Tab-separated table of C-alpha atoms in Angstrom:
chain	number	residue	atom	x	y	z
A	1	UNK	CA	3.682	17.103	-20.160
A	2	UNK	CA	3.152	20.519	-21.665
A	3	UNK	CA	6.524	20.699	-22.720
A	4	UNK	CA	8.643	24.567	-21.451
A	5	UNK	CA	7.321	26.445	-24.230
A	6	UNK	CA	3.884	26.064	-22.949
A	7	UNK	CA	4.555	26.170	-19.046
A	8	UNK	CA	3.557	29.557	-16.975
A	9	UNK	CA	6.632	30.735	-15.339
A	10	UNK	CA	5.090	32.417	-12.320
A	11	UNK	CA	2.794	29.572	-12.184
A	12	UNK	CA	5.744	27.156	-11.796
A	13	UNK	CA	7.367	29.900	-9.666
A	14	UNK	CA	4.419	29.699	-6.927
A	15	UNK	CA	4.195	26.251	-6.849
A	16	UNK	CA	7.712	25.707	-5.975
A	17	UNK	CA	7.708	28.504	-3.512
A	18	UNK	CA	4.416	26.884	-2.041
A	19	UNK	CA	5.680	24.121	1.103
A	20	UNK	CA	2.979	21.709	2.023
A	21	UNK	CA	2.766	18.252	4.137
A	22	UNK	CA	2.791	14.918	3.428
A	23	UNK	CA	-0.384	13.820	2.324
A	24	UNK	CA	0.341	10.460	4.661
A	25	UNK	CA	1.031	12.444	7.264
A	26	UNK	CA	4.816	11.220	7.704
A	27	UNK	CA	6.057	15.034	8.721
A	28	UNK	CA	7.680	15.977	5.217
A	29	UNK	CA	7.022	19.372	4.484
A	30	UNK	CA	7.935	20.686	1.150
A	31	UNK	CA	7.759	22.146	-2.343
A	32	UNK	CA	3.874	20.934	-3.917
A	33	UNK	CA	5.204	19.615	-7.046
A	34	UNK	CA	7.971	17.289	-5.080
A	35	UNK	CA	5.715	15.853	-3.017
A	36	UNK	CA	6.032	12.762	-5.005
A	37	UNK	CA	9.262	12.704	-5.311
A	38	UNK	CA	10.190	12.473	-1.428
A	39	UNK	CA	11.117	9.489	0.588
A	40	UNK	CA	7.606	8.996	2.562
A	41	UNK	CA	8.038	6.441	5.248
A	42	UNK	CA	4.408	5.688	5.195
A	43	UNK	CA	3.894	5.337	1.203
A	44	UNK	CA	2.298	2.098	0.999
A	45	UNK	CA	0.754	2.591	4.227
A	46	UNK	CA	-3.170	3.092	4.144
A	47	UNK	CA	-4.869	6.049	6.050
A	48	UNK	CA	-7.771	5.815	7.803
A	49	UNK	CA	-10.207	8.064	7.081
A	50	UNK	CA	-8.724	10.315	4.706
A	51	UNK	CA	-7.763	7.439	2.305
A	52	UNK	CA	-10.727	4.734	3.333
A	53	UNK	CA	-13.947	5.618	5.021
A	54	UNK	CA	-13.356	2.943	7.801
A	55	UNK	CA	-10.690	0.662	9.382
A	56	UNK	CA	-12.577	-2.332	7.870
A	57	UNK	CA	-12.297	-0.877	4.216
A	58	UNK	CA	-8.465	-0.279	4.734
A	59	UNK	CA	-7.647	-3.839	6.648
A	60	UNK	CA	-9.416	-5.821	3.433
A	61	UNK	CA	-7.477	-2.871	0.952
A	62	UNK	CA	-4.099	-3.974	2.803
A	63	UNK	CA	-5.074	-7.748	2.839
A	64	UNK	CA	-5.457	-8.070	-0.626
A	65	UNK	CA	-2.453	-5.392	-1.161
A	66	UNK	CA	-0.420	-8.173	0.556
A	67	UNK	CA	-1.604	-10.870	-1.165
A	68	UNK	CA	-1.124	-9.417	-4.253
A	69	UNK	CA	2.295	-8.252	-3.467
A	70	UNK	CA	3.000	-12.155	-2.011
A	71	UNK	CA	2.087	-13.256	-5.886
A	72	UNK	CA	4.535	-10.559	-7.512
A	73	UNK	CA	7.780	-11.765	-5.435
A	74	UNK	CA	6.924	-15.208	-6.266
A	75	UNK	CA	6.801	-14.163	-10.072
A	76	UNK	CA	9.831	-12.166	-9.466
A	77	UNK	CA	8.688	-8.541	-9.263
A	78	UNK	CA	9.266	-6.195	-6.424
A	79	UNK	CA	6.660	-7.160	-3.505
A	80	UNK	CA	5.673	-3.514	-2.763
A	81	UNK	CA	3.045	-3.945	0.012
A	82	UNK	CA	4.474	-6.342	1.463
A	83	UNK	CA	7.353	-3.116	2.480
A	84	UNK	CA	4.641	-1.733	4.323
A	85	UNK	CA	4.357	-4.377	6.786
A	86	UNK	CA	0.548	-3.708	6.177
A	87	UNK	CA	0.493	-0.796	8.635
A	88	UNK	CA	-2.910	1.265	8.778
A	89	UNK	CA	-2.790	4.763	10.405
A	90	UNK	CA	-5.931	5.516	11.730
A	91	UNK	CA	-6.323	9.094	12.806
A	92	UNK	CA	-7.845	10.730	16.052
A	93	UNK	CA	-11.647	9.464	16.581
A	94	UNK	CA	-13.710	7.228	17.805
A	95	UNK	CA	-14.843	4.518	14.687
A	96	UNK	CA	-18.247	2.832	15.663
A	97	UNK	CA	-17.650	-0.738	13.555
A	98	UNK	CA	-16.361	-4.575	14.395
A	99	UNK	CA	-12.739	-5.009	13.072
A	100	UNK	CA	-12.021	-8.555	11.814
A	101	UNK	CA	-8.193	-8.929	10.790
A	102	UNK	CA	-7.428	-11.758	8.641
A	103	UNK	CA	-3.669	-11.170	7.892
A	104	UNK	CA	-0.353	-9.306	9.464
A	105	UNK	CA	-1.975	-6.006	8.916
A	106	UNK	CA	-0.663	-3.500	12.026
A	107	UNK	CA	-3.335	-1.082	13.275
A	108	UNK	CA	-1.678	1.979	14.756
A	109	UNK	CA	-3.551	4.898	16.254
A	110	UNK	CA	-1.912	8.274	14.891
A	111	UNK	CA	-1.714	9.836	17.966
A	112	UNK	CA	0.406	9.575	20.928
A	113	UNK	CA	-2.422	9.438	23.618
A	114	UNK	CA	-5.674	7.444	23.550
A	115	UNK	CA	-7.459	9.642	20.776
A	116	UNK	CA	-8.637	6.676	18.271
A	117	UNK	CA	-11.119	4.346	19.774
A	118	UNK	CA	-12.924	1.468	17.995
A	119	UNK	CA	-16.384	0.860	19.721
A	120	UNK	CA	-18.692	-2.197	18.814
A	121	UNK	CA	-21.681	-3.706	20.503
A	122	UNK	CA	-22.374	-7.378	20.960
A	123	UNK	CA	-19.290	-8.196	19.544
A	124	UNK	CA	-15.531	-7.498	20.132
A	125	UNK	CA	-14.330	-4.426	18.744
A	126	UNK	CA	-11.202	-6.152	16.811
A	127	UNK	CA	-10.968	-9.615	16.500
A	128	UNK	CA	-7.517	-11.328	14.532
A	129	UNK	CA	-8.447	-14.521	12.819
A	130	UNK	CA	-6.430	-17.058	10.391
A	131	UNK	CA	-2.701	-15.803	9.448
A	132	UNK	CA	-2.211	-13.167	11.648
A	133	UNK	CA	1.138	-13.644	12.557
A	134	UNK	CA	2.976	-10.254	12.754
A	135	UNK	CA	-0.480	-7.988	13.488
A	136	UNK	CA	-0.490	-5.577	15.895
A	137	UNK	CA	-2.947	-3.189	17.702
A	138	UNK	CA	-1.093	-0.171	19.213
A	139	UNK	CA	-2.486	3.021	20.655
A	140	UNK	CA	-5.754	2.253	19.820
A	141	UNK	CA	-8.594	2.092	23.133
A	142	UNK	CA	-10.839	-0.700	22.185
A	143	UNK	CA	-14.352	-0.682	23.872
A	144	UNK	CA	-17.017	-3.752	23.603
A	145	UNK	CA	-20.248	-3.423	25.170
A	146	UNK	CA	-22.503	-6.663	25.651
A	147	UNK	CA	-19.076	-8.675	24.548
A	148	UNK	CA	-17.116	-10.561	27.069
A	149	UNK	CA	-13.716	-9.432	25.263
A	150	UNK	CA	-12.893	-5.786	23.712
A	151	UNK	CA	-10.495	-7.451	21.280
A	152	UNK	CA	-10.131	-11.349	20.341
A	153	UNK	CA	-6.335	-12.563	19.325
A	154	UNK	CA	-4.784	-15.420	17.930
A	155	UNK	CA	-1.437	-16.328	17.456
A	156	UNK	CA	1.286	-13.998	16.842
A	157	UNK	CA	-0.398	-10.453	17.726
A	158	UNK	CA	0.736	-8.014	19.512
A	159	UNK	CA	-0.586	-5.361	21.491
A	160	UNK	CA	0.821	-2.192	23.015
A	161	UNK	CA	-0.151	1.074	24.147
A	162	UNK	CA	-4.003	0.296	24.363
């Protein structure tokens, strides 16, 4: 903190004046240095790509998020991740990698049509193992060549808009 007698007036004055998004994409739009201030629906989400590279990267991030946030509400803290309901945005494209889910993590495709694909050979594109109870897949098109299933479930998934 500079403290006022060492801020730039016009400085401040532009970035007030200057509106921008949300940088998660939630459709906030306003003043740069509030942006951390506002009520984003999708803070604790995780964004694929412009957070993580790929949607593997951001399930184990959110795993271990959830995990971690299952040990802080057993020792009494506040449980953030686990207020996310693990959801990963993925934006429009098509992601050439095999998903494995191993916990309630929701993969949503930012988009209202079909524009996020996940494409894998040999293999299925997604497959939910162990304690996925509460995952979904929605709005994502999920493609397996060479595979005899696109996307392999176990108990407690749900899919939609695919």
């Amino acid at each position: 903190d500079l403290g006022a007698d060492r801020q730039d007036p016009e400085l401040l004055a532009s970035c007030t004046a200057y509106r921008i998004g949300c940088s998660k994409l939630c459709g906030w739009r306003g003043s740069v240095i509030k942006h951390d201030e506002h009520p984003c629906s999708r803070r604790l989400a995780v964004m694929v790509p412009l957070e993580v590279p790929t949607i593997q990267a951001a399930v184990d991030l959110m795993v271990e998020r959830l995990k971690a946030g299952g040990e802080e509400k057993k020792n009494g803290g506040r449980a953030r991740a686990q207020e996310s309901r693990g959801c990963i945005y993925i934006r429009p494209g098509t992601y050439h990698e095999q998903v494995v889910v191993r916990g309630p993590c929701k993969l949503i495709g930012d988009t209202e049509g079909t524009d996020v694909a996940i494409v894998a050979k040999g293999q299925p594109a997604v497959t939910f193992e162990g304690e996925t109870l509460g995952a979904e897949l929605e709005r994502v098109k999920v493609e397996a060549t060479d595979s005899p299933a696109a996307v392999q479930v176990g108990h407690g998934v749900t899919i939609t808009n695919c």
